[in-house]
Short mmCIF file of C-alpha atoms and ligand atoms in Angstrom, two decimals:
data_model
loop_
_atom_site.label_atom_id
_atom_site.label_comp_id
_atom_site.label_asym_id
_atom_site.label_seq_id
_atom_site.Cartn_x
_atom_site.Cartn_y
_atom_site.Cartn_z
CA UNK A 1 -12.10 15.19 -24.70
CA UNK A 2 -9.99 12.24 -25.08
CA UNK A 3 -8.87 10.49 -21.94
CA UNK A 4 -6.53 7.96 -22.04
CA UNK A 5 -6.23 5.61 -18.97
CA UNK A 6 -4.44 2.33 -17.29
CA UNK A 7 -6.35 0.20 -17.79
CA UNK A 8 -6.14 -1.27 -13.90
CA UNK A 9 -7.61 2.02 -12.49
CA UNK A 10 -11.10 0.96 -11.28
CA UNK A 11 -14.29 3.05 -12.12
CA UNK A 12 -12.86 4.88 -14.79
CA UNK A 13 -16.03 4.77 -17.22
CA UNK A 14 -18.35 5.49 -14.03
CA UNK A 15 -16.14 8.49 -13.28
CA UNK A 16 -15.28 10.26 -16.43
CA UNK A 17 -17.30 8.52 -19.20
CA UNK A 18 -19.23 11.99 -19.17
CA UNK A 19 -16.60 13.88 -19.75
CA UNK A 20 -15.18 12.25 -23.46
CA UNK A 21 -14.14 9.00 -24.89
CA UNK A 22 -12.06 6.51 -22.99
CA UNK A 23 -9.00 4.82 -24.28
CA UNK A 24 -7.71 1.95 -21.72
CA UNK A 25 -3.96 0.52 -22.41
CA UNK A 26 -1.45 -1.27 -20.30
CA UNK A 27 0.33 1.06 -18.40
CA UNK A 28 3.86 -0.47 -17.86
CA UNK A 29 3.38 -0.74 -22.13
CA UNK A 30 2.31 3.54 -22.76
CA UNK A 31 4.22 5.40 -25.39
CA UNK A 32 4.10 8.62 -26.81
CA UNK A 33 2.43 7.24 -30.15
CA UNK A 34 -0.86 6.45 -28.63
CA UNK A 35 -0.83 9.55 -26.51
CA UNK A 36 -0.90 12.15 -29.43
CA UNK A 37 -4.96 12.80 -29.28
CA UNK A 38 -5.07 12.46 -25.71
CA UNK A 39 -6.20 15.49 -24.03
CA UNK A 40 -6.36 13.49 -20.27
CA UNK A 41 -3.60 10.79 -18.99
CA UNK A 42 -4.50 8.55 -15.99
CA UNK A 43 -1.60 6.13 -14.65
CA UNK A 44 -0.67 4.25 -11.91
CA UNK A 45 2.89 3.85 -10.50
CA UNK A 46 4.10 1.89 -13.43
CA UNK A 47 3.81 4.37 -16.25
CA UNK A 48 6.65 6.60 -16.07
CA UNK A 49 5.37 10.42 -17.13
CA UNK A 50 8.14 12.88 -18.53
CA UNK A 51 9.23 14.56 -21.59
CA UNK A 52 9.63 10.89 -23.22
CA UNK A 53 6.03 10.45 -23.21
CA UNK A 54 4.21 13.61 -23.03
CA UNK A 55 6.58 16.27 -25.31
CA UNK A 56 4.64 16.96 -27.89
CA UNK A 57 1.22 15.78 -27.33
CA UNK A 58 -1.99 18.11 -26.18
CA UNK A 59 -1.87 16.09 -23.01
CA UNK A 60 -3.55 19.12 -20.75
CA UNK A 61 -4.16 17.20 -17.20
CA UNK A 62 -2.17 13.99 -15.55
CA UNK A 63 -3.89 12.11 -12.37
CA UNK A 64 -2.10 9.28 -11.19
CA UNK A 65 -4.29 7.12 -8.99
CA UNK A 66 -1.78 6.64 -6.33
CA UNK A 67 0.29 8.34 -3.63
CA UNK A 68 3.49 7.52 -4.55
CA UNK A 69 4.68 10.13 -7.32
CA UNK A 70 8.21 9.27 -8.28
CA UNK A 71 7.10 7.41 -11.63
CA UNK A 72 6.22 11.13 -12.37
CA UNK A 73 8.02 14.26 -13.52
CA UNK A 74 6.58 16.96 -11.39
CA UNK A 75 8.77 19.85 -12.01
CA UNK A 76 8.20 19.11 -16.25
CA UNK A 77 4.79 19.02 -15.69
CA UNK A 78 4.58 22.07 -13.98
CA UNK A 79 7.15 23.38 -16.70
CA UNK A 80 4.86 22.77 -19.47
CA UNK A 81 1.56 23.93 -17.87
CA UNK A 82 0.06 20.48 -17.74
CA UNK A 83 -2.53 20.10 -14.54
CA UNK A 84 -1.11 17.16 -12.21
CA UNK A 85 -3.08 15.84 -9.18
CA UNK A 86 -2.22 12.36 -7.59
CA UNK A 87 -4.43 10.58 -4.70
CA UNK A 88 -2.29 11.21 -1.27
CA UNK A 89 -3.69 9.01 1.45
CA UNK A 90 -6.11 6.96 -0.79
CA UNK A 91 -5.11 3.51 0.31
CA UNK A 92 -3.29 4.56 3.16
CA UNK A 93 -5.85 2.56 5.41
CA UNK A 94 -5.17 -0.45 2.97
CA UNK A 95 -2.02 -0.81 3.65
CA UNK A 96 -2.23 -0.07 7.30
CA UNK A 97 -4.43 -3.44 6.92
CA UNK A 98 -1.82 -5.21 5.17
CA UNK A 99 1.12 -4.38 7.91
CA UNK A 100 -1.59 -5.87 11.02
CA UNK A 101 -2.69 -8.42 8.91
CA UNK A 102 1.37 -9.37 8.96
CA UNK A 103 1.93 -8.55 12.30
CA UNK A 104 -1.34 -11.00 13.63
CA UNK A 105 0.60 -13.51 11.49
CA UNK A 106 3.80 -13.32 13.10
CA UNK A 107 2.35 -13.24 16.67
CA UNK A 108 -0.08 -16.47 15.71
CA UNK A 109 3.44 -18.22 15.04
CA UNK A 110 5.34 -17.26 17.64
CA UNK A 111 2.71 -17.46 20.02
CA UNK A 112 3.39 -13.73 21.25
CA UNK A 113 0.73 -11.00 21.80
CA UNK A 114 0.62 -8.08 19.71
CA UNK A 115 1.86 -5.76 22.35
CA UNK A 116 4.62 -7.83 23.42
CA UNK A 117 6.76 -5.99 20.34
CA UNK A 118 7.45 -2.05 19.82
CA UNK A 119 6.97 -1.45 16.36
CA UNK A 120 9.37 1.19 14.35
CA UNK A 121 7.93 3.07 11.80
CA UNK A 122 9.79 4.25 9.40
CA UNK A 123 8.26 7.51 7.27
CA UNK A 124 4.65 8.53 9.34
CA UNK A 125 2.86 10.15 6.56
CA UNK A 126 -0.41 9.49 5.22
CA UNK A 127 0.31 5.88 5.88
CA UNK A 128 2.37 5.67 8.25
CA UNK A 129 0.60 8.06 11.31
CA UNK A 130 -2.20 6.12 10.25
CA UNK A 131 -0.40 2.92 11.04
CA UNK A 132 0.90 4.70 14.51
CA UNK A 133 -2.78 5.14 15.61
CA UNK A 134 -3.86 1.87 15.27
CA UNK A 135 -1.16 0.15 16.54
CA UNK A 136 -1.05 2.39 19.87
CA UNK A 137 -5.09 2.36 19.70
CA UNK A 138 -3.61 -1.90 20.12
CA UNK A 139 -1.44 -1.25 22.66
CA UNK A 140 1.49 -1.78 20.68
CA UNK A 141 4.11 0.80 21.61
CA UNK A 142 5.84 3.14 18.58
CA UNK A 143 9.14 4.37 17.63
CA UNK A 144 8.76 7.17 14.53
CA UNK A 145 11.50 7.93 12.67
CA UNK A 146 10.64 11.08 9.79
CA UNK A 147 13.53 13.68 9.95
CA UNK A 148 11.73 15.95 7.58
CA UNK A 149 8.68 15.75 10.15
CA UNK A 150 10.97 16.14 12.90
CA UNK A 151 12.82 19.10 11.45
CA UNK A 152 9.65 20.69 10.38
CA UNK A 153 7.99 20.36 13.61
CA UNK A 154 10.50 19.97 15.97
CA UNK A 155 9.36 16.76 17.05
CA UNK A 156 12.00 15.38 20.05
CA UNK A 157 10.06 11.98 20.30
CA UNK A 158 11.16 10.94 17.28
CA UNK A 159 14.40 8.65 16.80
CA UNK A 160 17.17 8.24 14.17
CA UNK A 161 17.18 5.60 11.96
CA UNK A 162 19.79 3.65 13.47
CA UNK A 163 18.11 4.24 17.11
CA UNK A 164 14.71 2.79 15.86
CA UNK A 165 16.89 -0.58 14.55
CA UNK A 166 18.58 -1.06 17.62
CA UNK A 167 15.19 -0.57 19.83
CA UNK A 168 12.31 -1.76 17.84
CA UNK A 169 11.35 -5.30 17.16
CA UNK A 170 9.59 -4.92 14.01
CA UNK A 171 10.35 -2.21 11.53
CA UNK A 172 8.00 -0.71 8.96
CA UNK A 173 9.16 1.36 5.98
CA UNK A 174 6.45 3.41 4.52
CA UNK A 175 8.80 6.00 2.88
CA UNK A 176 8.29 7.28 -0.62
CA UNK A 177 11.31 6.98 -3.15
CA UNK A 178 13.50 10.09 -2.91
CA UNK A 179 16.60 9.81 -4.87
CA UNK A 180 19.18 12.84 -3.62
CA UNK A 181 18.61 15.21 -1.10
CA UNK A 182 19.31 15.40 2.87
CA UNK A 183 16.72 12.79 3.57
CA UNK A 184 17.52 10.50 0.29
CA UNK A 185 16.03 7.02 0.70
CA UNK A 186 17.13 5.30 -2.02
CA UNK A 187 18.86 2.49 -0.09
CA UNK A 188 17.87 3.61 3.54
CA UNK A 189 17.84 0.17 4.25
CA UNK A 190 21.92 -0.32 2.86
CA UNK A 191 24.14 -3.46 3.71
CA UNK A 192 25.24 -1.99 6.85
CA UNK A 193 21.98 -1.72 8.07
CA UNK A 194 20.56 -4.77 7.58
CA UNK A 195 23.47 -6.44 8.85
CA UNK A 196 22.91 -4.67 11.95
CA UNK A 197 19.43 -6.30 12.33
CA UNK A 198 19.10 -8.19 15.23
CA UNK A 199 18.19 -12.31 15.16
CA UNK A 200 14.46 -12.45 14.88
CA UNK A 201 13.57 -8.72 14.02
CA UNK A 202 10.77 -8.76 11.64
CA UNK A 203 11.13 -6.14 8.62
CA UNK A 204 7.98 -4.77 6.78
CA UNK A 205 8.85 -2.96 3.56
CA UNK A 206 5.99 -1.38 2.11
CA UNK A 207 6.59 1.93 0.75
CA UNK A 208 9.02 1.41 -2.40
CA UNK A 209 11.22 -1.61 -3.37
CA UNK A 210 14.51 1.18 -3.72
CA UNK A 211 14.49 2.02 -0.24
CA UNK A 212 16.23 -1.65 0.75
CA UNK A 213 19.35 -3.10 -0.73
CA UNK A 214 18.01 -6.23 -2.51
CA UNK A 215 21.29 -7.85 -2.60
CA UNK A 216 22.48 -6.88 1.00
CA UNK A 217 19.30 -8.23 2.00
CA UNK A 218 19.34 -11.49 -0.15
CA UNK A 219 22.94 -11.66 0.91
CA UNK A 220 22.01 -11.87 4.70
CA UNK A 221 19.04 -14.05 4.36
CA UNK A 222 21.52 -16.39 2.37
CA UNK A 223 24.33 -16.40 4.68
CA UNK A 224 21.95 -16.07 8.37
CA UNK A 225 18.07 -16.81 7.58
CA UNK A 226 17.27 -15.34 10.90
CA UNK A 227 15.31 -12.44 10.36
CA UNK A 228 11.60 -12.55 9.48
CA UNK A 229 10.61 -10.03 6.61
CA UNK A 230 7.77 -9.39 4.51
CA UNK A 231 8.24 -7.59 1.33
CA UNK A 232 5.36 -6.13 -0.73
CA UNK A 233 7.40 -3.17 -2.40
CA UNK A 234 10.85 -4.92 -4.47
CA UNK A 235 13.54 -3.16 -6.65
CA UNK A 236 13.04 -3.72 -10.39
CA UNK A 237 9.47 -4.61 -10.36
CA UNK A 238 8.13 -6.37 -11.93
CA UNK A 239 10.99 -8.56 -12.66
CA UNK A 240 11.60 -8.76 -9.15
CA UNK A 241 14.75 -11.14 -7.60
CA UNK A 242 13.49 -14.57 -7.26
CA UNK A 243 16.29 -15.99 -4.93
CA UNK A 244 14.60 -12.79 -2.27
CA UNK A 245 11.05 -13.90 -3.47
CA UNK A 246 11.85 -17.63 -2.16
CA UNK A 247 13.75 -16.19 1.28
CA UNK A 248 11.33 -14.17 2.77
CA UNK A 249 8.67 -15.04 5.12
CA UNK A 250 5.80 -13.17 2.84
CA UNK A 251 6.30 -12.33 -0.60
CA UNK A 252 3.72 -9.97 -2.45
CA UNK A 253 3.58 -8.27 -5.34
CA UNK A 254 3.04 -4.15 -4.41
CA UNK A 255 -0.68 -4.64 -3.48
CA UNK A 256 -0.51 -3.82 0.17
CA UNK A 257 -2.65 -1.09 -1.44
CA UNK A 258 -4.87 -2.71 -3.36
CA UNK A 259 -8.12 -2.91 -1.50
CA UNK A 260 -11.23 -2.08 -3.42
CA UNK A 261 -11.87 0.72 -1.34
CA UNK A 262 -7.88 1.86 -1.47
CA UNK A 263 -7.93 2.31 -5.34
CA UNK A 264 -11.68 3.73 -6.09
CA UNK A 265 -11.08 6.32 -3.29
CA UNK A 266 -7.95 7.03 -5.78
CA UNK A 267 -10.20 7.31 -8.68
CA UNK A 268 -12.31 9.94 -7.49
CA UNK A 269 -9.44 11.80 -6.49
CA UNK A 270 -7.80 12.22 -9.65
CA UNK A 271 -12.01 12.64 -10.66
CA UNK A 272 -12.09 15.67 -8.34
CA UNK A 273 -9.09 16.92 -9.33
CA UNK A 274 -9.44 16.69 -12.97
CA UNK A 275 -13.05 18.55 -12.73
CA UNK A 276 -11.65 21.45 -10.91
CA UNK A 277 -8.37 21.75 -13.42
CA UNK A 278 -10.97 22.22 -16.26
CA UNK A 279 -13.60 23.56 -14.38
CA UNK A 280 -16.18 20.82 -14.88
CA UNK A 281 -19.07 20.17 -12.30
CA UNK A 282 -17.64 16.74 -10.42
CA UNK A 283 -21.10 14.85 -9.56
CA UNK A 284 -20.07 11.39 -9.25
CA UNK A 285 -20.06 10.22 -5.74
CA UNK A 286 -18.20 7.28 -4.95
CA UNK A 287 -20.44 6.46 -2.54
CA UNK A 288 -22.83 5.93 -4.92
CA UNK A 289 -20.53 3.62 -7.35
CA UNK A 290 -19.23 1.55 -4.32
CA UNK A 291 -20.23 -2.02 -4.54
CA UNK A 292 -21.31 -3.62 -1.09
CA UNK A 293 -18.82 -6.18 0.36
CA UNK A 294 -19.68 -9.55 0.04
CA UNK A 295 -18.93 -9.55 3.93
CA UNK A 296 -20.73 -6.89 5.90
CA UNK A 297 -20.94 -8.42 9.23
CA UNK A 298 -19.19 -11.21 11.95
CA UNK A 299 -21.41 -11.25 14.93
CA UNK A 300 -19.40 -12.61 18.37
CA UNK A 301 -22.13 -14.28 20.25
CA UNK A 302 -19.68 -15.18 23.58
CA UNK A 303 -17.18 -13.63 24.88
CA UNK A 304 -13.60 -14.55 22.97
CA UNK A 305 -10.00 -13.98 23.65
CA UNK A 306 -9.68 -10.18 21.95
CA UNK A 307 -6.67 -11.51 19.91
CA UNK A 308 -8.70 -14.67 18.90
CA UNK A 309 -11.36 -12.71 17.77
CA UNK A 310 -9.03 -10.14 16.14
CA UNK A 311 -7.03 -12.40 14.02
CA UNK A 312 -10.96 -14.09 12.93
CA UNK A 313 -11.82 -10.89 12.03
CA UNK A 314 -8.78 -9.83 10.01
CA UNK A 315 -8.26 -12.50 8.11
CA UNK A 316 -11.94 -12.98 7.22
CA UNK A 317 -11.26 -9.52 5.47
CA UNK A 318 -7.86 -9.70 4.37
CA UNK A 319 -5.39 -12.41 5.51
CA UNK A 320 -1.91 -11.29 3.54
CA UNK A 321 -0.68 -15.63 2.99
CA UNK A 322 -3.58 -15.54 0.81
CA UNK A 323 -1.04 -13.16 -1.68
CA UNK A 324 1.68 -14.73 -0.90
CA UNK A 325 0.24 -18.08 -1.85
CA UNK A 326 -1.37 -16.30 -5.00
CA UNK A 327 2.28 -14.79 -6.13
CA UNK A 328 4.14 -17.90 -6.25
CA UNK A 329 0.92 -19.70 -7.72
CA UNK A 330 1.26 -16.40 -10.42
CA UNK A 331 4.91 -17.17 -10.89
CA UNK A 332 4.60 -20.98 -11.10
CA UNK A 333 2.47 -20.40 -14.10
CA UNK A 334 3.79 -17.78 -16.10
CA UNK A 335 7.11 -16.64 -14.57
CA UNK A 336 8.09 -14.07 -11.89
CA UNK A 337 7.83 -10.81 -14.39
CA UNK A 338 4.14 -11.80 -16.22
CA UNK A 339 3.34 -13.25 -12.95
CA UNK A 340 3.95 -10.26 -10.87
CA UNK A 341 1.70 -8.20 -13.33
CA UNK A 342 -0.57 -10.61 -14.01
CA UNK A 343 -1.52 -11.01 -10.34
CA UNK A 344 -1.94 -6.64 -9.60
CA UNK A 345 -4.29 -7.26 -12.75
CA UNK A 346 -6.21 -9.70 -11.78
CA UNK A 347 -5.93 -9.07 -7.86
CA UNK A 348 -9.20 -10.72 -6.41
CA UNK A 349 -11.49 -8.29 -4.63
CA UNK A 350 -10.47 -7.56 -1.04
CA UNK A 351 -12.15 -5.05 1.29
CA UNK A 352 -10.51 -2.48 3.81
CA UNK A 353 -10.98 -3.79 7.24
CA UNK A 354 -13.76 -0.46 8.14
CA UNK A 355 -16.44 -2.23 5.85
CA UNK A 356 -16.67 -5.22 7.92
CA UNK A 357 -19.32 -4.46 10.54
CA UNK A 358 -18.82 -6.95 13.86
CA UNK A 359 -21.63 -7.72 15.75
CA UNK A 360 -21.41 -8.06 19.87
CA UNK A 361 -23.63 -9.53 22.06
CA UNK A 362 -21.51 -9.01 25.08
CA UNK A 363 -20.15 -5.53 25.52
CA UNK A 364 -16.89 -6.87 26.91
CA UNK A 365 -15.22 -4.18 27.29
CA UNK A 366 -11.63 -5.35 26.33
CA UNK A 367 -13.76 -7.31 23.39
CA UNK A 368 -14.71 -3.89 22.03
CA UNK A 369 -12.06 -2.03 22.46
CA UNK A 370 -9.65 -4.23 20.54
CA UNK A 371 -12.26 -4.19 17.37
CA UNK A 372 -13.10 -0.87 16.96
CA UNK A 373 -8.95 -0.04 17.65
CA UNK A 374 -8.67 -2.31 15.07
CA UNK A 375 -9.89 -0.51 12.20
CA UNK A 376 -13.61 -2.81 12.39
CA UNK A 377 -17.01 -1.28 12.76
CA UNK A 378 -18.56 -2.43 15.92
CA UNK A 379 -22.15 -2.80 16.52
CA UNK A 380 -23.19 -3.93 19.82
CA UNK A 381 -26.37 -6.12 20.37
CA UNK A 382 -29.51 -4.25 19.90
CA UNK A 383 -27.22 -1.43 19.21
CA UNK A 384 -26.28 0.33 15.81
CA UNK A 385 -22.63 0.58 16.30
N1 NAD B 1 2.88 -0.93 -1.13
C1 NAD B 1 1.83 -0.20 -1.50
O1 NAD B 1 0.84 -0.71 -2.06
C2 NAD B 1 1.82 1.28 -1.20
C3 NAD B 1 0.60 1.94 -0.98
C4 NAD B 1 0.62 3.30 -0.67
C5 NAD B 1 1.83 3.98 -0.61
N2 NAD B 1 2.98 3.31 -0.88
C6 NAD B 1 4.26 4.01 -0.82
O2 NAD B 1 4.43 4.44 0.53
C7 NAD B 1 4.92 5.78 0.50
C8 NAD B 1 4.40 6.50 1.70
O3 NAD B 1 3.01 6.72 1.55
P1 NAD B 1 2.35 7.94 2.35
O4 NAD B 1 0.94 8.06 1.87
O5 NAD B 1 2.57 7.75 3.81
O6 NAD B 1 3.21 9.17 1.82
P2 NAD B 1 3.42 10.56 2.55
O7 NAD B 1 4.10 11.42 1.57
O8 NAD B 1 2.14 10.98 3.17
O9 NAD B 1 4.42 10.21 3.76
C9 NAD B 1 5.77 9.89 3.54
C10 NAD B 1 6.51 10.24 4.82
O10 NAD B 1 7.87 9.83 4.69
C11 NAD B 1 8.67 10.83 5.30
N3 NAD B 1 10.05 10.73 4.84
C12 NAD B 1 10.60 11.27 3.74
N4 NAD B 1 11.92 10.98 3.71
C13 NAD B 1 12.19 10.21 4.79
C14 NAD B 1 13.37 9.58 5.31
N5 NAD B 1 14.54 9.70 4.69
N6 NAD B 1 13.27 8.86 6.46
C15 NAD B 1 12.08 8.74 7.09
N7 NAD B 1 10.92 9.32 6.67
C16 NAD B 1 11.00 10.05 5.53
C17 NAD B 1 7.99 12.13 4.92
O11 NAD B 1 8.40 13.17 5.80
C18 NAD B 1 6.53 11.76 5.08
O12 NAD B 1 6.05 12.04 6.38
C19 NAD B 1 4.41 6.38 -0.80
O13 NAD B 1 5.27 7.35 -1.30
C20 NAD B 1 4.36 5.20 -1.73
O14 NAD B 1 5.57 5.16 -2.42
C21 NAD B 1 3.02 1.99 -1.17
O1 DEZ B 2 1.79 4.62 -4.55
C1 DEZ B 2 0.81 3.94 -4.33
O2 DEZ B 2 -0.38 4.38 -4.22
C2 DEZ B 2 0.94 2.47 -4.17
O3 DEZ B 2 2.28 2.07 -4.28
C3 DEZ B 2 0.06 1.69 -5.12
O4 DEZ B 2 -0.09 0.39 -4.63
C4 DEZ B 2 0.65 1.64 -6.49
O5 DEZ B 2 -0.13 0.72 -7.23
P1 DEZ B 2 0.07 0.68 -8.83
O6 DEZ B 2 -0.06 2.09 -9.26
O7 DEZ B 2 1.46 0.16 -9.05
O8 DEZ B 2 -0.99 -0.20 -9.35
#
């Protein structure tokens, strides 16, 4: 079997080395041509997969290592008989890291406590209801907007888009790309949105780049810099606008997924499903592959402020102006387009926030709480937590 791979999907050779050879390329760079043995493809979001690149080859099985799917053909897929399977929820968590990690940030600056802001969220899916539950587990109060959720379920405590703008005071987007449809979202964010954003709302965008309106937003942050926004997902990646890049708070380049944990989790997925398309026995465990953090444990030996001791804790696993700083460093040195890349390639290793194991020798109560609802392991003293 001939499996041909991006060559940024971790723990590819651990995972399927049994099953064939391995062929790694670039993905943004795949064509046809080098698919044509290829029984096996494995992307990520930036390999588009259609009839351009697969008609005509004995490509048999596609696994893309992510949740987002609109860099793939489905319905031709399914058309031609070719196994697909992509990795819903695998660095859901991640990301859910990278919006508190953002939202400890903004409260360190303005000096406010996490609660003191309702949070909208914007598509509460596999990322988004996981973002819901820790930020209530916080205290921090919710507004979901999801009209397919809320037709499908009948869910009254949801709100309309415009509703959520006018109430909340930080809005999340977590919605996938659709392009047509009832619930479209390319553009949910248009001008006349964003120009309805209040002074001092802070935007999060971290589902995909299409859902805002670069230029309406670029436009406003030109003409009234007084919103605070932190963009991971952009249109055109990865030759993203640079006049944005400069005007936002935090700029990143799409790795608010990118933990360790986010994209192996997404390798055994596609693993799994790949095995069971062709029947194979699937006894890789990631568990097994998984390399230990470099930091397993922050022991509190006093009592601290719970939002002290939060924000410590976060950004000893992941504090977000450490990408930010990294992108512009990328794009100093090779441009915004090879920097972009450059940077998701080369993305130093960064652990989801439930590897870190914090150690607590006073079972303050409030102390606790605020750990474990942060996504931390807790052990207490003398105490396997
Ligand atoms: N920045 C990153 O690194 C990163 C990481 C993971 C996922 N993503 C993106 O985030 C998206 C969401 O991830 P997920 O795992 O939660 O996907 P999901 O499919 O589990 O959830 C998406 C949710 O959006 C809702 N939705 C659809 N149309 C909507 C609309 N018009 N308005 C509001 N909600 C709408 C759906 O009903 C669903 O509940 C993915 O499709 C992917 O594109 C980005
Ligand atoms: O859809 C996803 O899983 C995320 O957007 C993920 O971060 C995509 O990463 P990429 O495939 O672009 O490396």
């Amino acid at each position: 079997m001939r499996i041909v791979a991006d060559e940024n999907i971790p723990l590819i050779e651990e995972f399927f080395g049994d099953h064939g050879e391995i062929v790694r390329l670039p993905g943004r760079q795949m064509c046809r041509e080098q698919l044509m043995q290829a029984d096996v493809l494995l992307v990520r979001s930036v390999t588009r997969v259609n009839a351009d690149l697969l008609a005509g080859t004995r490509v048999k099985f596609v696994g893309t290592a992510t949740i987002g799917v609109d860099h793939v053909d489905v319905d031709w897929l399914r058309e031609q008989g070719i196994g697909f399977a992509s990795a819903p929820g695998s660095n859901a968590e991640s990301v859910v890291d990278y919006v508190l990690s953002g939202l400890l940030l903004m409260s360190e600056q303005d000096g406010e406590t996490l609660n003191s802001r309702t949070v909208g969220i914007v598509g509460a899916g596999n990322v988004g209801s996981r973002l819901q539950a820790r930020l209530e587990a916080l205290d921090m109060p919710c507004l979901i907007c999801d009209p397919p959720r809320a037709e499908a379920e009948g869910r009254e405590d949801f709100v309309d888009l415009d509703t959520l703008i006018e109430r909340a005071d930080v809005i999340c987007l977590h919605t996938p790309l659709i392009q047509s449809g009832d619930h479209a979202t390319h553009h949910l964010l248009n001008a006349e949105r964003i120009d309805a954003l209040r002074p001092d709302q802070i935007l999060i965008s971290a589902g995909r780049g299409e859902c805002v309106d670069t230029s309406a937003l670029r436009r406003r942050l030109e003409t009234r810099r007084d919103l605070r926004v932190i963009l991971d997902v952009w249109e055109q990646e990865p030759d993203i606008d640079e006049a944005l890049c400069r005007l936002v708070d935090i700029a990143t380049p799409h790795v608010a997924g990118y933990s360790l944990d986010g994209k192996m989790l997404g390798t055994d997925m596609i693993h799994e499903a790949m095995s069971r398309h062709f029947g194979l026995p699937a006894r890789k465990r990631l568990g097994q592959l998984k390399p230990d953090s470099w930091l397993r444990r922050i022991t509190l030996t006093g009592w601290a402020p719970p939002l002290e001791a939060l924000t410590l804790c976060a950004r000893a696993c992941y504090d977000i102006r450490r990408d930010a700083l990294l992108l512009e460093r990328y794009r100093r040195h090779y441009g915004m387009a090879e920097g972009f890349d450059r940077m998701r390639k080369e993305y130093p290793p960064r652990r989801e926030f439930s590897t870190l194991r914090v150690s607590l020798k006073h079972n303050a109560g409030d102390l606790r709480d605020t750990i474990v609802s942060a996504g931390f392991s807790l052990r207490l003293a003398g105490k396997q937590g």
